[in-house]
Protein backbone atom coordinates (compact mmCIF):
# COMPACT_ATOMS: atom_id res chain seq x y z
CA UNK A 1 0.00 0.00 0.00
CA UNK A 2 2.82 2.41 0.86
CA UNK A 3 4.56 1.65 -2.45
CA UNK A 4 1.39 2.71 -4.31
CA UNK A 5 1.34 6.06 -2.50
CA UNK A 6 5.00 6.73 -3.28
CA UNK A 7 4.49 5.76 -6.90
CA UNK A 8 1.44 8.02 -7.18
CA UNK A 9 3.35 10.86 -5.55
CA UNK A 10 6.30 10.34 -7.89
CA UNK A 11 4.02 10.40 -10.95
CA UNK A 12 2.35 13.58 -9.68
CA UNK A 13 5.71 15.28 -9.08
CA UNK A 14 6.90 14.19 -12.53
CA UNK A 15 3.80 15.60 -14.22
CA UNK A 16 4.18 18.87 -12.31
CA UNK A 17 7.84 19.13 -13.33
CA UNK A 18 6.97 18.44 -16.97
CA UNK A 19 4.19 21.04 -16.91
CA UNK A 20 6.51 23.65 -15.40
CA UNK A 21 9.14 22.90 -18.05
CA UNK A 22 6.68 23.19 -20.94
CA UNK A 23 5.27 26.47 -19.60
CA UNK A 24 8.57 27.85 -18.24
CA UNK A 25 8.36 31.12 -20.19
CA UNK A 26 4.80 31.79 -19.05
CA UNK A 27 5.72 31.02 -15.44
CA UNK A 28 8.61 33.49 -15.77
CA UNK A 29 6.17 36.10 -17.09
CA UNK A 30 4.01 35.67 -13.99
CA UNK A 31 7.02 36.23 -11.74
CA UNK A 32 8.21 39.35 -13.62
CA UNK A 33 5.92 42.04 -12.22
CA UNK A 34 7.77 45.07 -13.58
CA UNK A 35 9.26 44.81 -17.06
CA UNK A 36 12.00 47.31 -17.76
CA UNK A 37 12.70 48.92 -21.11
CA UNK A 38 15.90 47.37 -22.46
CA UNK A 39 18.04 47.37 -25.54
CA UNK A 40 18.38 43.73 -26.51
CA UNK A 41 21.57 42.71 -28.30
CA UNK A 42 20.65 39.62 -30.28
CA UNK A 43 23.44 37.47 -31.70
CA UNK A 44 22.69 35.26 -34.69
CA UNK A 45 23.89 31.66 -34.95
CA UNK A 46 23.08 31.20 -38.65
CA UNK A 47 23.01 27.51 -39.62
CA UNK A 48 21.13 28.21 -42.85
CA UNK A 49 22.38 28.82 -46.35
CA UNK A 50 21.08 32.38 -46.06
CA UNK A 51 22.97 35.59 -45.66
CA UNK A 52 22.59 37.21 -42.26
CA UNK A 53 21.09 40.27 -43.99
CA UNK A 54 18.03 38.22 -45.03
CA UNK A 55 17.01 37.67 -41.40
CA UNK A 56 15.53 40.05 -38.86
CA UNK A 57 14.61 39.78 -35.19
CA UNK A 58 11.03 40.89 -34.42
CA UNK A 59 9.34 41.83 -31.14
CA UNK A 60 6.03 39.96 -31.42
CA UNK A 61 4.31 42.30 -28.95
CA UNK A 62 5.09 45.57 -30.74
CA UNK A 63 5.96 44.47 -34.27
CA UNK A 64 9.27 46.37 -34.11
CA UNK A 65 12.19 44.68 -35.83
CA UNK A 66 15.91 45.06 -36.48
CA UNK A 67 18.17 43.60 -39.14
CA UNK A 68 21.41 41.76 -38.51
CA UNK A 69 24.78 43.27 -39.31
CA UNK A 70 28.07 41.51 -38.55
CA UNK A 71 26.20 38.77 -36.72
CA UNK A 72 24.12 40.81 -34.29
CA UNK A 73 21.13 43.16 -34.07
CA UNK A 74 20.00 45.62 -31.41
CA UNK A 75 16.34 46.19 -30.64
CA UNK A 76 14.61 48.41 -28.08
CA UNK A 77 12.01 46.33 -26.26
CA UNK A 78 10.76 45.35 -22.81
CA UNK A 79 12.08 42.50 -20.72
CA UNK A 80 10.34 39.20 -21.48
CA UNK A 81 8.60 40.43 -24.66
CA UNK A 82 8.88 37.61 -27.16
CA UNK A 83 11.55 37.93 -29.87
CA UNK A 84 11.72 35.68 -32.93
CA UNK A 85 13.71 35.29 -36.10
CA UNK A 86 11.94 36.07 -39.36
CA UNK A 87 12.86 36.74 -42.94
CA UNK A 88 13.21 40.40 -43.85
CA UNK A 89 9.90 41.97 -45.00
CA UNK A 90 11.06 42.13 -48.62
CA UNK A 91 10.86 38.31 -48.78
CA UNK A 92 7.08 37.93 -48.61
CA UNK A 93 6.79 34.74 -50.69
CA UNK A 94 8.98 32.60 -48.42
CA UNK A 95 8.03 31.34 -44.98
CA UNK A 96 10.55 30.92 -42.16
CA UNK A 97 9.23 29.52 -38.87
CA UNK A 98 11.04 30.03 -35.59
CA UNK A 99 10.27 29.89 -31.90
CA UNK A 100 9.81 33.14 -29.95
CA UNK A 101 11.91 33.58 -26.79
CA UNK A 102 11.67 36.10 -23.93
CA UNK A 103 13.82 39.16 -24.54
CA UNK A 104 16.99 39.64 -22.52
CA UNK A 105 19.74 42.25 -22.72
CA UNK A 106 22.01 39.74 -24.47
CA UNK A 107 20.79 36.62 -26.21
CA UNK A 108 21.57 34.30 -29.12
CA UNK A 109 18.95 33.07 -31.59
CA UNK A 110 19.65 30.11 -33.87
CA UNK A 111 18.51 30.00 -37.50
CA UNK A 112 18.34 26.31 -38.37
CA UNK A 113 17.12 25.38 -41.85
CA UNK A 114 17.95 21.69 -41.69
CA UNK A 115 15.02 19.36 -42.46
CA UNK A 116 13.35 17.87 -39.43
CA UNK A 117 12.15 14.23 -39.77
CA UNK A 118 8.98 14.91 -37.74
CA UNK A 119 7.78 17.49 -40.25
CA UNK A 120 8.11 14.93 -43.06
CA UNK A 121 5.50 12.75 -41.35
CA UNK A 122 2.77 15.28 -42.06
XYZ file of N, CA, C and O in Angstrom, residues 20-21 23-36 79-80 82 102:
80
model
N 5.716 22.445 -15.645
C 6.507 23.653 -15.403
C 7.551 23.855 -16.494
O 7.821 24.984 -16.911
N 8.154 22.774 -16.973
C 9.143 22.896 -18.050
C 8.495 23.384 -19.344
O 9.000 24.272 -20.001
N 5.772 25.109 -19.742
C 5.273 26.474 -19.599
C 6.267 27.377 -18.870
O 5.875 28.343 -18.225
N 7.556 27.106 -19.001
C 8.567 27.851 -18.243
C 8.581 29.335 -18.586
O 8.789 30.173 -17.705
N 8.356 29.699 -19.831
C 8.364 31.120 -20.193
C 7.151 31.834 -19.601
O 7.256 32.959 -19.122
N 6.001 31.185 -19.606
C 4.798 31.790 -19.046
C 4.915 31.926 -17.529
O 4.478 32.925 -16.968
N 5.503 30.933 -16.886
C 5.719 31.021 -15.439
C 6.653 32.188 -15.135
O 6.421 32.968 -14.204
N 7.699 32.353 -15.941
C 8.606 33.488 -15.770
C 7.896 34.813 -15.951
O 8.182 35.782 -15.255
N 6.939 34.869 -16.892
C 6.171 36.100 -17.087
C 5.348 36.443 -15.848
O 5.203 37.610 -15.489
N 4.805 35.426 -15.198
C 4.014 35.669 -13.995
C 4.872 36.200 -12.851
O 4.390 36.955 -12.008
N 6.132 35.809 -12.826
C 7.023 36.235 -11.742
C 7.663 37.592 -12.012
O 8.210 38.208 -11.108
N 7.608 38.060 -13.256
C 8.214 39.352 -13.617
C 7.127 40.423 -13.558
O 6.431 40.686 -14.534
N 6.986 41.066 -12.406
C 5.917 42.037 -12.224
C 6.189 43.330 -12.984
O 5.305 43.910 -13.586
N 7.425 43.807 -12.937
C 7.773 45.067 -13.584
C 8.778 44.776 -14.693
O 9.882 44.318 -14.427
N 8.379 45.054 -15.919
C 9.260 44.814 -17.061
C 9.933 46.119 -17.458
O 9.266 47.091 -17.783
N 11.240 46.108 -17.432
C 12.002 47.309 -17.764
C 12.201 47.428 -19.267
O 12.256 46.438 -19.985
N 11.687 43.812 -21.206
C 12.084 42.496 -20.717
C 10.925 41.512 -20.873
O 9.782 41.854 -20.607
N 11.250 40.325 -21.346
C 10.340 39.199 -21.482
C 9.354 39.329 -22.628
O 8.563 38.422 -22.852
N 8.389 38.694 -26.328
C 8.882 37.606 -27.160
C 9.583 38.135 -28.411
O 9.047 38.984 -29.118
N 11.735 34.864 -24.716
C 11.670 36.098 -23.935
C 12.929 36.953 -24.136
O 14.041 36.430 -24.150
